[in-house]
PDB file of C-alpha atoms and ligand atoms in Angstrom:
ATOM      1  CA  MET A   1      13.149  -4.021 -26.343  1.00  0.00           C
ATOM      2  CA  TRP A   2      12.968  -4.518 -22.277  1.00  0.00           C
ATOM      3  CA  ARG A   3      12.178  -0.898 -20.495  1.00  0.00           C
ATOM      4  CA  ASP A   4      14.790  -0.261 -17.901  1.00  0.00           C
ATOM      5  CA  TRP A   5      13.549  -0.444 -14.719  1.00  0.00           C
ATOM      6  CA  SER A   6      15.440   0.038 -11.771  1.00  0.00           C
ATOM      7  CA  ARG A   7      16.353  -2.866  -9.518  1.00  0.00           C
ATOM      8  CA  HIS A   8      14.355  -3.142  -6.387  1.00  0.00           C
ATOM      9  CA  ILE A   9      12.481  -5.727  -4.179  1.00  0.00           C
ATOM     10  CA  ASN A  10       8.826  -6.199  -2.800  1.00  0.00           C
ATOM     11  CA  ILE A  11       8.310  -8.347  -0.154  1.00  0.00           C
ATOM     12  CA  HIS A  12       4.725  -9.432   0.410  1.00  0.00           C
ATOM     13  CA  SER A  13       4.852 -10.537   4.005  1.00  0.00           C
ATOM     14  CA  ALA A  14       1.841 -10.011   6.830  1.00  0.00           C
ATOM     15  CA  GLY A  15       4.651 -11.105   9.627  1.00  0.00           C
ATOM     16  CA  GLY A  16       7.798  -9.850  10.116  1.00  0.00           C
ATOM     17  CA  LYS A  17       9.949 -12.884   9.035  1.00  0.00           C
ATOM     18  CA  MET A  18      11.568 -13.451   5.362  1.00  0.00           C
ATOM     19  CA  PRO A  19       8.951 -15.233   3.179  1.00  0.00           C
ATOM     20  CA  GLU A  20       9.682 -18.866   2.243  1.00  0.00           C
ATOM     21  CA  TYR A  21       9.682 -17.866  -1.562  1.00  0.00           C
ATOM     22  CA  THR A  22      11.334 -15.725  -3.878  1.00  0.00           C
ATOM     23  CA  ILE A  23      10.450 -14.861  -7.557  1.00  0.00           C
ATOM     24  CA  VAL A  24      13.331 -13.107  -9.376  1.00  0.00           C
ATOM     25  CA  SER A  25      11.850 -11.647 -12.821  1.00  0.00           C
ATOM     26  CA  PHE A  26      11.662  -8.235 -14.784  1.00  0.00           C
ATOM     27  CA  ASN A  27       9.392  -6.126 -13.161  1.00  0.00           C
ATOM     28  CA  ILE A  28       6.579  -7.000 -15.181  1.00  0.00           C
ATOM     29  CA  ARG A  29       3.282  -9.575 -14.776  1.00  0.00           C
ATOM     30  CA  GLY A  30       4.643 -11.739 -17.658  1.00  0.00           C
ATOM     31  CA  ARG A  31       4.537 -14.954 -16.802  1.00  0.00           C
ATOM     32  CA  CYS A  32       4.663 -14.665 -13.049  1.00  0.00           C
ATOM     33  CA  GLU A  33       1.510 -13.208 -12.130  1.00  0.00           C
ATOM     34  CA  ALA A  34      -0.115 -16.211 -11.917  1.00  0.00           C
ATOM     35  CA  ALA A  35       1.846 -17.984  -9.455  1.00  0.00           C
ATOM     36  CA  ARG A  36       1.617 -14.211  -7.600  1.00  0.00           C
ATOM     37  CA  MET A  37      -2.097 -14.476  -7.775  1.00  0.00           C
ATOM     38  CA  LEU A  38      -1.823 -18.252  -6.353  1.00  0.00           C
ATOM     39  CA  LEU A  39       0.581 -17.343  -3.881  1.00  0.00           C
ATOM     40  CA  ALA A  40      -1.993 -14.278  -2.668  1.00  0.00           C
ATOM     41  CA  ASP A  41      -4.883 -16.378  -2.620  1.00  0.00           C
ATOM     42  CA  GLN A  42      -3.671 -18.857  -0.861  1.00  0.00           C
ATOM     43  CA  GLY A  43      -2.221 -16.395   1.923  1.00  0.00           C
ATOM     44  CA  LEU A  44       1.365 -17.165   1.339  1.00  0.00           C
ATOM     45  CA  GLU A  45       4.209 -14.865   1.447  1.00  0.00           C
ATOM     46  CA  TRP A  46       6.872 -14.003  -0.986  1.00  0.00           C
ATOM     47  CA  LYS A  47       9.784 -11.763  -2.196  1.00  0.00           C
ATOM     48  CA  ASP A  48       9.779 -10.373  -5.400  1.00  0.00           C
ATOM     49  CA  GLU A  49      13.314  -9.500  -6.665  1.00  0.00           C
ATOM     50  CA  PHE A  50      13.207  -7.557  -9.919  1.00  0.00           C
ATOM     51  CA  VAL A  51      16.228  -7.805 -12.485  1.00  0.00           C
ATOM     52  CA  THR A  52      16.678  -4.697 -14.809  1.00  0.00           C
ATOM     53  CA  ILE A  53      17.662  -5.002 -18.505  1.00  0.00           C
ATOM     54  CA  ASP A  54      21.064  -3.531 -17.710  1.00  0.00           C
ATOM     55  CA  THR A  55      21.777  -6.720 -15.164  1.00  0.00           C
ATOM     56  CA  TRP A  56      20.266  -8.861 -17.343  1.00  0.00           C
ATOM     57  CA  LEU A  57      22.505  -7.823 -20.443  1.00  0.00           C
ATOM     58  CA  GLN A  58      25.336  -8.217 -18.107  1.00  0.00           C
ATOM     59  CA  GLY A  59      24.934 -12.016 -18.687  1.00  0.00           C
ATOM     60  CA  ASP A  60      25.967 -13.334 -15.082  1.00  0.00           C
ATOM     61  CA  LEU A  61      22.064 -14.318 -14.269  1.00  0.00           C
ATOM     62  CA  LYS A  62      21.367 -15.696 -18.348  1.00  0.00           C
ATOM     63  CA  ALA A  63      24.336 -17.685 -18.076  1.00  0.00           C
ATOM     64  CA  LYS A  64      23.251 -19.329 -15.066  1.00  0.00           C
ATOM     65  CA  ALA A  65      19.973 -19.816 -15.811  1.00  0.00           C
ATOM     66  CA  VAL A  66      19.068 -23.203 -16.840  1.00  0.00           C
ATOM     67  CA  PHE A  67      17.017 -22.285 -19.869  1.00  0.00           C
ATOM     68  CA  GLY A  68      18.625 -18.832 -20.385  1.00  0.00           C
ATOM     69  CA  GLN A  69      15.483 -17.050 -19.236  1.00  0.00           C
ATOM     70  CA  LEU A  70      13.649 -15.594 -15.842  1.00  0.00           C
ATOM     71  CA  PRO A  71      11.775 -16.124 -14.245  1.00  0.00           C
ATOM     72  CA  VAL A  72      13.449 -17.943 -11.604  1.00  0.00           C
ATOM     73  CA  PHE A  73      11.988 -19.226  -8.394  1.00  0.00           C
ATOM     74  CA  LYS A  74      13.510 -19.922  -5.083  1.00  0.00           C
ATOM     75  CA  ASP A  75      11.960 -22.096  -2.377  1.00  0.00           C
ATOM     76  CA  GLY A  76      14.833 -22.810   0.357  1.00  0.00           C
ATOM     77  CA  GLY A  77      17.510 -25.017  -1.459  1.00  0.00           C
ATOM     78  CA  LEU A  78      15.391 -25.329  -4.587  1.00  0.00           C
ATOM     79  CA  THR A  79      16.071 -23.170  -7.712  1.00  0.00           C
ATOM     80  CA  LEU A  80      13.552 -23.824 -10.286  1.00  0.00           C
ATOM     81  CA  TYR A  81      12.814 -22.102 -13.611  1.00  0.00           C
ATOM     82  CA  GLN A  82       9.940 -22.353 -16.100  1.00  0.00           C
ATOM     83  CA  SER A  83       6.887 -20.642 -15.175  1.00  0.00           C
ATOM     84  CA  ASN A  84       4.567 -23.662 -15.347  1.00  0.00           C
ATOM     85  CA  ALA A  85       7.309 -25.796 -13.032  1.00  0.00           C
ATOM     86  CA  ILE A  86       6.785 -23.202 -10.778  1.00  0.00           C
ATOM     87  CA  LEU A  87       2.904 -23.211 -10.699  1.00  0.00           C
ATOM     88  CA  ARG A  88       3.120 -26.807 -10.292  1.00  0.00           C
ATOM     89  CA  HIS A  89       5.371 -27.031  -7.596  1.00  0.00           C
ATOM     90  CA  LEU A  90       3.131 -24.658  -6.154  1.00  0.00           C
ATOM     91  CA  ALA A  91       0.170 -26.654  -6.729  1.00  0.00           C
ATOM     92  CA  ARG A  92       1.833 -30.157  -5.342  1.00  0.00           C
ATOM     93  CA  LYS A  93       2.797 -28.234  -2.138  1.00  0.00           C
ATOM     94  CA  HIS A  94      -0.312 -26.316  -1.557  1.00  0.00           C
ATOM     95  CA  GLY A  95      -2.976 -28.799  -2.394  1.00  0.00           C
ATOM     96  CA  LEU A  96      -3.822 -26.977  -5.816  1.00  0.00           C
ATOM     97  CA  TYR A  97      -3.331 -29.773  -7.930  1.00  0.00           C
ATOM     98  CA  GLY A  98      -6.802 -31.897  -7.705  1.00  0.00           C
ATOM     99  CA  LYS A  99      -7.754 -35.138  -5.600  1.00  0.00           C
ATOM    100  CA  ASP A 100      -6.376 -37.782  -7.557  1.00  0.00           C
ATOM    101  CA  LEU A 101      -4.043 -38.897 -10.683  1.00  0.00           C
ATOM    102  CA  ASN A 102      -6.900 -38.305 -13.027  1.00  0.00           C
ATOM    103  CA  ASP A 103      -7.660 -34.858 -11.811  1.00  0.00           C
ATOM    104  CA  GLN A 104      -3.885 -34.183 -12.020  1.00  0.00           C
ATOM    105  CA  SER A 105      -3.835 -35.271 -15.561  1.00  0.00           C
ATOM    106  CA  CYS A 106      -6.793 -33.380 -16.588  1.00  0.00           C
ATOM    107  CA  ILE A 107      -5.312 -30.098 -14.709  1.00  0.00           C
ATOM    108  CA  ASP A 108      -2.129 -30.591 -16.937  1.00  0.00           C
ATOM    109  CA  MET A 109      -4.376 -30.717 -19.678  1.00  0.00           C
ATOM    110  CA  MET A 110      -6.185 -27.808 -19.100  1.00  0.00           C
ATOM    111  CA  ASN A 111      -2.948 -25.728 -18.329  1.00  0.00           C
ATOM    112  CA  ASP A 112      -1.267 -27.224 -21.532  1.00  0.00           C
ATOM    113  CA  GLY A 113      -4.435 -25.391 -23.397  1.00  0.00           C
ATOM    114  CA  VAL A 114      -3.869 -22.324 -21.396  1.00  0.00           C
ATOM    115  CA  GLU A 115      -0.004 -22.252 -22.488  1.00  0.00           C
ATOM    116  CA  ASP A 116      -0.718 -22.649 -26.007  1.00  0.00           C
ATOM    117  CA  LEU A 117      -3.112 -19.488 -25.880  1.00  0.00           C
ATOM    118  CA  ARG A 118      -0.586 -17.299 -24.087  1.00  0.00           C
ATOM    119  CA  ILE A 119       1.884 -18.703 -26.482  1.00  0.00           C
ATOM    120  CA  LYS A 120      -0.175 -16.859 -29.518  1.00  0.00           C
ATOM    121  CA  TYR A 121      -0.724 -14.167 -27.176  1.00  0.00           C
ATOM    122  CA  LEU A 122       3.102 -13.517 -26.411  1.00  0.00           C
ATOM    123  CA  GLN A 123       3.706 -13.713 -30.070  1.00  0.00           C
ATOM    124  CA  LEU A 124       1.339 -11.263 -30.822  1.00  0.00           C
ATOM    125  CA  ILE A 125       2.486  -8.810 -28.003  1.00  0.00           C
ATOM    126  CA  TYR A 126       6.197  -9.242 -29.129  1.00  0.00           C
ATOM    127  CA  LYS A 127       6.087  -9.642 -32.749  1.00  0.00           C
ATOM    128  CA  ASN A 128       3.212  -8.499 -34.473  1.00  0.00           C
ATOM    129  CA  TYR A 129       1.274  -6.382 -32.601  1.00  0.00           C
ATOM    130  CA  GLU A 130       0.375  -3.343 -35.026  1.00  0.00           C
ATOM    131  CA  GLU A 131      -0.322  -5.633 -37.591  1.00  0.00           C
ATOM    132  CA  GLY A 132      -1.804  -8.554 -36.183  1.00  0.00           C
ATOM    133  CA  LYS A 133      -3.828  -7.219 -33.155  1.00  0.00           C
ATOM    134  CA  ASP A 134      -7.416  -7.021 -35.228  1.00  0.00           C
ATOM    135  CA  ALA A 135      -6.902 -10.377 -36.676  1.00  0.00           C
ATOM    136  CA  TYR A 136      -5.726 -11.975 -33.611  1.00  0.00           C
ATOM    137  CA  ILE A 137      -8.833 -10.357 -31.681  1.00  0.00           C
ATOM    138  CA  LYS A 138     -11.503 -11.957 -34.558  1.00  0.00           C
ATOM    139  CA  SER A 139      -9.592 -15.404 -33.375  1.00  0.00           C
ATOM    140  CA  LEU A 140     -10.476 -14.989 -29.845  1.00  0.00           C
ATOM    141  CA  PRO A 141     -13.859 -16.645 -29.791  1.00  0.00           C
ATOM    142  CA  ALA A 142     -12.201 -19.967 -31.354  1.00  0.00           C
ATOM    143  CA  GLU A 143     -10.019 -20.123 -28.897  1.00  0.00           C
ATOM    144  CA  PHE A 144     -12.234 -19.266 -25.923  1.00  0.00           C
ATOM    145  CA  LYS A 145     -14.952 -21.713 -26.898  1.00  0.00           C
ATOM    146  CA  TYR A 146     -13.100 -24.291 -25.662  1.00  0.00           C
ATOM    147  CA  PHE A 147     -12.852 -23.141 -22.080  1.00  0.00           C
ATOM    148  CA  GLU A 148     -16.354 -22.243 -22.402  1.00  0.00           C
ATOM    149  CA  ASN A 149     -17.280 -25.734 -23.360  1.00  0.00           C
ATOM    150  CA  VAL A 150     -15.041 -27.009 -20.515  1.00  0.00           C
ATOM    151  CA  LEU A 151     -16.878 -24.861 -18.081  1.00  0.00           C
ATOM    152  CA  GLY A 152     -20.119 -26.084 -19.346  1.00  0.00           C
ATOM    153  CA  GLN A 153     -19.369 -29.871 -19.050  1.00  0.00           C
ATOM    154  CA  LYS A 154     -19.593 -31.533 -15.382  1.00  0.00           C
ATOM    155  CA  LYS A 155     -17.096 -33.475 -17.236  1.00  0.00           C
ATOM    156  CA  TYR A 156     -13.846 -31.800 -15.984  1.00  0.00           C
ATOM    157  CA  GLY A 157     -15.014 -29.340 -13.620  1.00  0.00           C
ATOM    158  CA  ASN A 158     -17.625 -27.653 -11.330  1.00  0.00           C
ATOM    159  CA  GLY A 159     -16.884 -24.027 -11.230  1.00  0.00           C
ATOM    160  CA  PHE A 160     -13.266 -24.535 -11.750  1.00  0.00           C
ATOM    161  CA  LEU A 161     -11.404 -26.248 -14.775  1.00  0.00           C
ATOM    162  CA  VAL A 162     -11.348 -29.297 -13.113  1.00  0.00           C
ATOM    163  CA  GLY A 163     -13.140 -30.939  -9.887  1.00  0.00           C
ATOM    164  CA  ASN A 164     -14.630 -28.667  -7.291  1.00  0.00           C
ATOM    165  CA  LYS A 165     -11.458 -26.768  -6.202  1.00  0.00           C
ATOM    166  CA  ILE A 166      -9.232 -24.228  -7.828  1.00  0.00           C
ATOM    167  CA  SER A 167      -6.004 -25.393  -9.219  1.00  0.00           C
ATOM    168  CA  PHE A 168      -3.069 -23.914 -10.480  1.00  0.00           C
ATOM    169  CA  ALA A 169      -4.659 -23.972 -14.187  1.00  0.00           C
ATOM    170  CA  ASP A 170      -7.284 -21.726 -12.981  1.00  0.00           C
ATOM    171  CA  TYR A 171      -5.019 -18.829 -11.637  1.00  0.00           C
ATOM    172  CA  ASN A 172      -2.999 -19.353 -14.996  1.00  0.00           C
ATOM    173  CA  LEU A 173      -6.334 -19.219 -17.005  1.00  0.00           C
ATOM    174  CA  VAL A 174      -7.753 -16.037 -15.073  1.00  0.00           C
ATOM    175  CA  ASP A 175      -4.357 -13.974 -15.405  1.00  0.00           C
ATOM    176  CA  LEU A 176      -4.262 -14.701 -19.313  1.00  0.00           C
ATOM    177  CA  LEU A 177      -7.999 -13.760 -19.609  1.00  0.00           C
ATOM    178  CA  CYS A 178      -7.260 -10.491 -17.526  1.00  0.00           C
ATOM    179  CA  ASN A 179      -4.497  -9.829 -20.000  1.00  0.00           C
ATOM    180  CA  HIS A 180      -6.965 -10.274 -22.800  1.00  0.00           C
ATOM    181  CA  LEU A 181      -9.677  -8.006 -21.021  1.00  0.00           C
ATOM    182  CA  VAL A 182      -7.179  -5.158 -21.524  1.00  0.00           C
ATOM    183  CA  LEU A 183      -6.395  -6.063 -24.976  1.00  0.00           C
ATOM    184  CA  ALA A 184      -9.623  -6.246 -26.055  1.00  0.00           C
ATOM    185  CA  PRO A 185     -12.268  -5.055 -23.102  1.00  0.00           C
ATOM    186  CA  GLY A 186     -15.239  -6.888 -24.822  1.00  0.00           C
ATOM    187  CA  CYS A 187     -13.699 -10.186 -25.553  1.00  0.00           C
ATOM    188  CA  LEU A 188     -15.533 -12.299 -23.323  1.00  0.00           C
ATOM    189  CA  ALA A 189     -18.957 -10.864 -23.714  1.00  0.00           C
ATOM    190  CA  GLU A 190     -20.323 -13.665 -25.788  1.00  0.00           C
ATOM    191  CA  PHE A 191     -18.975 -16.225 -23.144  1.00  0.00           C
ATOM    192  CA  PRO A 192     -21.202 -16.236 -20.350  1.00  0.00           C
ATOM    193  CA  LEU A 193     -19.504 -18.989 -18.409  1.00  0.00           C
ATOM    194  CA  LEU A 194     -16.196 -17.569 -18.966  1.00  0.00           C
ATOM    195  CA  SER A 195     -17.059 -14.168 -18.009  1.00  0.00           C
ATOM    196  CA  ALA A 196     -18.633 -15.533 -14.807  1.00  0.00           C
ATOM    197  CA  TYR A 197     -15.869 -17.441 -13.825  1.00  0.00           C
ATOM    198  CA  VAL A 198     -13.149 -14.796 -14.111  1.00  0.00           C
ATOM    199  CA  LYS A 199     -15.411 -12.609 -12.238  1.00  0.00           C
ATOM    200  CA  ARG A 200     -15.837 -15.376  -9.513  1.00  0.00           C
ATOM    201  CA  ILE A 201     -12.335 -16.030  -9.411  1.00  0.00           C
ATOM    202  CA  SER A 202     -11.213 -12.673  -9.189  1.00  0.00           C
ATOM    203  CA  SER A 203     -13.630 -11.601  -6.442  1.00  0.00           C
ATOM    204  CA  ARG A 204     -12.185 -13.834  -4.298  1.00  0.00           C
ATOM    205  CA  PRO A 205     -11.243 -11.913  -1.090  1.00  0.00           C
ATOM    206  CA  ARG A 206      -7.686 -12.124  -1.598  1.00  0.00           C
ATOM    207  CA  ILE A 207      -7.277 -11.965  -5.306  1.00  0.00           C
ATOM    208  CA  GLN A 208      -9.342  -8.986  -5.457  1.00  0.00           C
ATOM    209  CA  ALA A 209      -7.110  -7.215  -2.910  1.00  0.00           C
ATOM    210  CA  PHE A 210      -4.015  -8.428  -4.882  1.00  0.00           C
ATOM    211  CA  LEU A 211      -5.503  -7.534  -8.281  1.00  0.00           C
ATOM    212  CA  SER A 212      -6.496  -3.899  -6.598  1.00  0.00           C
ATOM    213  CA  SER A 213      -2.695  -3.527  -4.866  1.00  0.00           C
ATOM    214  CA  ASP A 214      -0.313  -0.762  -6.308  1.00  0.00           C
ATOM    215  CA  ALA A 215       2.034  -3.543  -6.934  1.00  0.00           C
ATOM    216  CA  HIS A 216      -0.146  -5.487  -9.146  1.00  0.00           C
ATOM    217  CA  LYS A 217      -1.489  -2.245 -10.931  1.00  0.00           C
ATOM    218  CA  ASN A 218       1.544  -0.523 -11.753  1.00  0.00           C
ATOM    219  CA  ARG A 219       3.358  -3.849 -12.594  1.00  0.00           C
ATOM    220  CA  PRO A 220       3.298  -3.267 -16.803  1.00  0.00           C
ATOM    221  CA  ILE A 221       1.715  -6.575 -18.449  1.00  0.00           C
ATOM    222  CA  ASN A 222       4.194  -6.910 -20.986  1.00  0.00           C
ATOM    223  CA  GLY A 223       8.072  -5.806 -21.146  1.00  0.00           C
ATOM    224  CA  ASN A 224       7.559  -3.771 -24.111  1.00  0.00           C
ATOM    225  CA  GLY A 225       4.681  -1.437 -23.031  1.00  0.00           C
ATOM    226  CA  LYS A 226       2.313  -2.905 -25.398  1.00  0.00           C
ATOM    227  CA  GLN A 227      -1.058  -4.757 -23.701  1.00  0.00           C
TER     228      GLN A 227
HETATM  229  N1  LIG B 301       9.321 -21.308 -20.919  1.00  0.00           N
HETATM  230  C1  LIG B 301       9.550 -20.090 -20.362  1.00  0.00           C
HETATM  231  C2  LIG B 301       9.863 -18.555 -20.982  1.00  0.00           C
HETATM  232  C3  LIG B 301      10.356 -17.831 -20.133  1.00  0.00           C
HETATM  233  C4  LIG B 301      10.722 -16.383 -20.987  1.00  0.00           C
HETATM  234  O1  LIG B 301      10.140 -16.107 -22.002  1.00  0.00           O
HETATM  235  N2  LIG B 301      11.384 -15.426 -20.309  1.00  0.00           N
HETATM  236  C5  LIG B 301      11.539 -14.286 -20.783  1.00  0.00           C
HETATM  237  C6  LIG B 301      10.970 -13.098 -19.741  1.00  0.00           C
HETATM  238  S1  LIG B 301       9.381 -13.467 -19.615  1.00  0.00           S
HETATM  239  C7  LIG B 301      12.991 -13.745 -20.886  1.00  0.00           C
HETATM  240  O2  LIG B 301      13.734 -14.074 -19.855  1.00  0.00           O
HETATM  241  N3  LIG B 301      13.377 -12.991 -21.654  1.00  0.00           N
HETATM  242  C8  LIG B 301      14.898 -12.489 -21.643  1.00  0.00           C
HETATM  243  C9  LIG B 301      15.953 -13.445 -22.922  1.00  0.00           C
HETATM  244  O3  LIG B 301      15.545 -14.464 -23.260  1.00  0.00           O
HETATM  245  O4  LIG B 301      17.047 -13.400 -22.474  1.00  0.00           O
HETATM  246  C10 LIG B 301       8.886 -19.847 -18.656  1.00  0.00           C
HETATM  247  O5  LIG B 301       7.477 -20.332 -19.071  1.00  0.00           O
HETATM  248  O6  LIG B 301       9.406 -19.572 -17.818  1.00  0.00           O
END
């Protein structure tokens, strides 16, 4: 069950003008925090519009949503649904999608790997938390080893998942790993490259500022209070 937060709007803007982008979501980190991390790291401004469960249950927003779900992302006249499409849109606009077509395809591959793990994580959180938590944590090394291997090869990345520049897949993976560090604080201990990668990306100055902001810290990770 979703918590009933009061509706409110947060504006992440250094200047006086309205930000270019709007994210409409429940007031959770959920599937939007990677996009928020990307925006913060790139020095971009955005408006968060949080929808309460009451508003959502009225049904108008759901009926209008292309797949009946949040988040919604607005960029001028463009309205986008699907969190990974939102990440890709921002990546294309802001140079976070590699240097060429091959990089793009490898970044897509990595992001699909992140999505596979996110789905497993969300199934645990929303469907099987009490019964499944221990087994899920035991299964994590088998999941993380793939990303550790990628970071250990020059074939794809060089400090990042792909190439020598951050991409949207990096923000997505770091966000998901941060959630896992809350679920199981020691879960990266046997993965030195992955641990160093999370530390390195989380300590980029704007990401560090974002992660230590009240807006981020006070936003629940998931909608049912489990984490
Ligand atoms: N594949 C979608 C999944 C979106 C999703 O699961 N949305 C949830 C909240 S994060 C939702 O809208 N739940 C309410 C509902 O389905 O009515 C995405 O990546 O954006």
